[in-house]
Amino acid sequence: DTLEECDVCVVNSCTVKTPSEARGLHILREARAAGKGLVLAGCVPSGDRGLAESKHLRDVSMLHVTQLDRIVEVVDDTAKGHRVTLLDRRED
């Protein structure tokens, strides 16, 4: 899907490469400007829990990399206008 077609923009991020992280955050800014729901998943929120309190990401739902199996639930809740933060490391 394109950004124009989606209701919620999901970015599965990586902190290993700075350009990848920067690109993911850029996509979130574009999606916000388009009025889309926002989800940031993967390494970036997992590696920096402080992002959840960041002013520029206060409207972004976030998932720890160990919580990715809950992505459908998070997208559904985000589409309903809720912000979800699942940043605890899950031990299974």
PDB file of C-alpha atoms in Angstrom:
ATOM      1  CA  ASP A   1       0.000   0.000   0.000  1.00  0.00           C
ATOM      2  CA  THR A   2       1.006   3.578  -0.480  1.00  0.00           C
ATOM      3  CA  LEU A   3       0.946   6.232   2.207  1.00  0.00           C
ATOM      4  CA  GLU A   4      -2.083   7.785   0.547  1.00  0.00           C
ATOM      5  CA  GLU A   5      -4.017   4.485   0.691  1.00  0.00           C
ATOM      6  CA  CYS A   6      -3.286   3.514   4.295  1.00  0.00           C
ATOM      7  CA  ASP A   7      -5.138   4.404   7.482  1.00  0.00           C
ATOM      8  CA  VAL A   8      -2.162   3.571   9.728  1.00  0.00           C
ATOM      9  CA  CYS A   9       1.500   3.847   8.753  1.00  0.00           C
ATOM     10  CA  VAL A  10       3.706   1.139  10.306  1.00  0.00           C
ATOM     11  CA  VAL A  11       7.474   1.641  10.337  1.00  0.00           C
ATOM     12  CA  ASN A  12       9.544  -1.374  11.374  1.00  0.00           C
ATOM     13  CA  SER A  13      12.779   0.357  12.302  1.00  0.00           C
ATOM     14  CA  CYS A  14      16.454  -0.468  12.539  1.00  0.00           C
ATOM     15  CA  THR A  15      19.097   1.291  14.614  1.00  0.00           C
ATOM     16  CA  VAL A  16      22.028  -0.604  13.123  1.00  0.00           C
ATOM     17  CA  LYS A  17      22.297   1.884  10.277  1.00  0.00           C
ATOM     18  CA  THR A  18      21.707   5.553  10.988  1.00  0.00           C
ATOM     19  CA  PRO A  19      20.258   6.245   7.501  1.00  0.00           C
ATOM     20  CA  SER A  20      17.609   3.547   8.087  1.00  0.00           C
ATOM     21  CA  GLU A  21      16.589   5.094  11.395  1.00  0.00           C
ATOM     22  CA  ALA A  22      16.473   8.586   9.885  1.00  0.00           C
ATOM     23  CA  ARG A  23      14.400   7.338   6.923  1.00  0.00           C
ATOM     24  CA  GLY A  24      11.909   5.660   9.261  1.00  0.00           C
ATOM     25  CA  LEU A  25      11.436   8.841  11.277  1.00  0.00           C
ATOM     26  CA  HIS A  26      11.063  10.823   8.041  1.00  0.00           C
ATOM     27  CA  ILE A  27       8.293   8.462   6.890  1.00  0.00           C
ATOM     28  CA  LEU A  28       6.515   8.986  10.218  1.00  0.00           C
ATOM     29  CA  ARG A  29       6.650  12.767   9.713  1.00  0.00           C
ATOM     30  CA  GLU A  30       5.165  12.395   6.218  1.00  0.00           C
ATOM     31  CA  ALA A  31       2.415  10.111   7.522  1.00  0.00           C
ATOM     32  CA  ARG A  32       1.603  12.523  10.361  1.00  0.00           C
ATOM     33  CA  ALA A  33       1.291  15.374   7.855  1.00  0.00           C
ATOM     34  CA  ALA A  34      -1.112  13.204   5.850  1.00  0.00           C
ATOM     35  CA  GLY A  35      -3.243  12.592   8.965  1.00  0.00           C
ATOM     36  CA  LYS A  36      -2.416   8.881   9.279  1.00  0.00           C
ATOM     37  CA  GLY A  37      -2.190   6.793  12.425  1.00  0.00           C
ATOM     38  CA  LEU A  38       1.430   6.065  13.344  1.00  0.00           C
ATOM     39  CA  VAL A  39       3.167   2.913  14.614  1.00  0.00           C
ATOM     40  CA  LEU A  40       6.901   2.605  15.234  1.00  0.00           C
ATOM     41  CA  ALA A  41       8.126  -0.938  15.811  1.00  0.00           C
ATOM     42  CA  GLY A  42      11.410  -2.778  16.007  1.00  0.00           C
ATOM     43  CA  CYS A  43      14.861  -1.729  17.091  1.00  0.00           C
ATOM     44  CA  VAL A  44      14.414   2.036  17.464  1.00  0.00           C
ATOM     45  CA  PRO A  45      11.763   1.992  20.218  1.00  0.00           C
ATOM     46  CA  SER A  46      13.358  -1.118  21.736  1.00  0.00           C
ATOM     47  CA  GLY A  47      16.735   0.572  22.027  1.00  0.00           C
ATOM     48  CA  ASP A  48      15.511   3.948  23.290  1.00  0.00           C
ATOM     49  CA  ARG A  49      12.573   3.767  25.683  1.00  0.00           C
ATOM     50  CA  GLY A  50      12.819   7.528  26.115  1.00  0.00           C
ATOM     51  CA  LEU A  51      11.222   7.916  22.695  1.00  0.00           C
ATOM     52  CA  ALA A  52       7.836   7.153  24.252  1.00  0.00           C
ATOM     53  CA  GLU A  53       8.103  10.397  26.236  1.00  0.00           C
ATOM     54  CA  SER A  54       9.514  12.402  23.344  1.00  0.00           C
ATOM     55  CA  LYS A  55       7.350  15.383  22.394  1.00  0.00           C
ATOM     56  CA  HIS A  56       7.738  14.797  18.670  1.00  0.00           C
ATOM     57  CA  LEU A  57       6.593  11.156  18.975  1.00  0.00           C
ATOM     58  CA  ARG A  58       3.794  11.539  21.540  1.00  0.00           C
ATOM     59  CA  ASP A  59       1.170  10.506  18.975  1.00  0.00           C
ATOM     60  CA  VAL A  60       3.074   7.398  17.823  1.00  0.00           C
ATOM     61  CA  SER A  61       2.216   3.886  18.989  1.00  0.00           C
ATOM     62  CA  MET A  62       5.365   1.860  19.737  1.00  0.00           C
ATOM     63  CA  LEU A  63       6.278  -1.809  20.025  1.00  0.00           C
ATOM     64  CA  HIS A  64       9.365  -3.485  21.426  1.00  0.00           C
ATOM     65  CA  VAL A  65      10.908  -5.970  19.011  1.00  0.00           C
ATOM     66  CA  THR A  66       9.769  -8.838  21.279  1.00  0.00           C
ATOM     67  CA  GLN A  67       6.144  -7.638  20.983  1.00  0.00           C
ATOM     68  CA  LEU A  68       5.904  -7.677  17.176  1.00  0.00           C
ATOM     69  CA  ASP A  69       3.406 -10.538  17.243  1.00  0.00           C
ATOM     70  CA  ARG A  70       0.908  -8.006  18.656  1.00  0.00           C
ATOM     71  CA  ILE A  71       1.140  -5.715  15.609  1.00  0.00           C
ATOM     72  CA  VAL A  72      -2.448  -6.371  14.460  1.00  0.00           C
ATOM     73  CA  GLU A  73      -3.816  -5.392  17.878  1.00  0.00           C
ATOM     74  CA  VAL A  74      -1.683  -2.237  17.933  1.00  0.00           C
ATOM     75  CA  VAL A  75      -2.662  -1.199  14.400  1.00  0.00           C
ATOM     76  CA  ASP A  76      -6.354  -1.740  15.191  1.00  0.00           C
ATOM     77  CA  ASP A  77      -6.141   0.353  18.370  1.00  0.00           C
ATOM     78  CA  THR A  78      -4.120   3.054  16.603  1.00  0.00           C
ATOM     79  CA  ALA A  79      -6.715   3.219  13.817  1.00  0.00           C
ATOM     80  CA  LYS A  80      -9.318   3.895  16.529  1.00  0.00           C
ATOM     81  CA  GLY A  81      -7.297   6.904  17.690  1.00  0.00           C
ATOM     82  CA  HIS A  82      -5.516   5.285  20.639  1.00  0.00           C
ATOM     83  CA  ARG A  83      -1.781   5.418  21.340  1.00  0.00           C
ATOM     84  CA  VAL A  84      -0.317   2.063  22.367  1.00  0.00           C
ATOM     85  CA  THR A  85       3.115   1.603  23.917  1.00  0.00           C
ATOM     86  CA  LEU A  86       4.362  -1.956  24.373  1.00  0.00           C
ATOM     87  CA  LEU A  87       8.002  -1.317  25.218  1.00  0.00           C
ATOM     88  CA  ASP A  88       8.631  -3.965  27.832  1.00  0.00           C
ATOM     89  CA  ARG A  89      10.864  -6.823  26.768  1.00  0.00           C
ATOM     90  CA  ARG A  90       8.784  -9.965  26.754  1.00  0.00           C
ATOM     91  CA  GLU A  91      10.459 -13.156  27.906  1.00  0.00           C
ATOM     92  CA  ASP A  92       8.827 -16.217  26.331  1.00  0.00           C
TER      93      ASP A  92
END
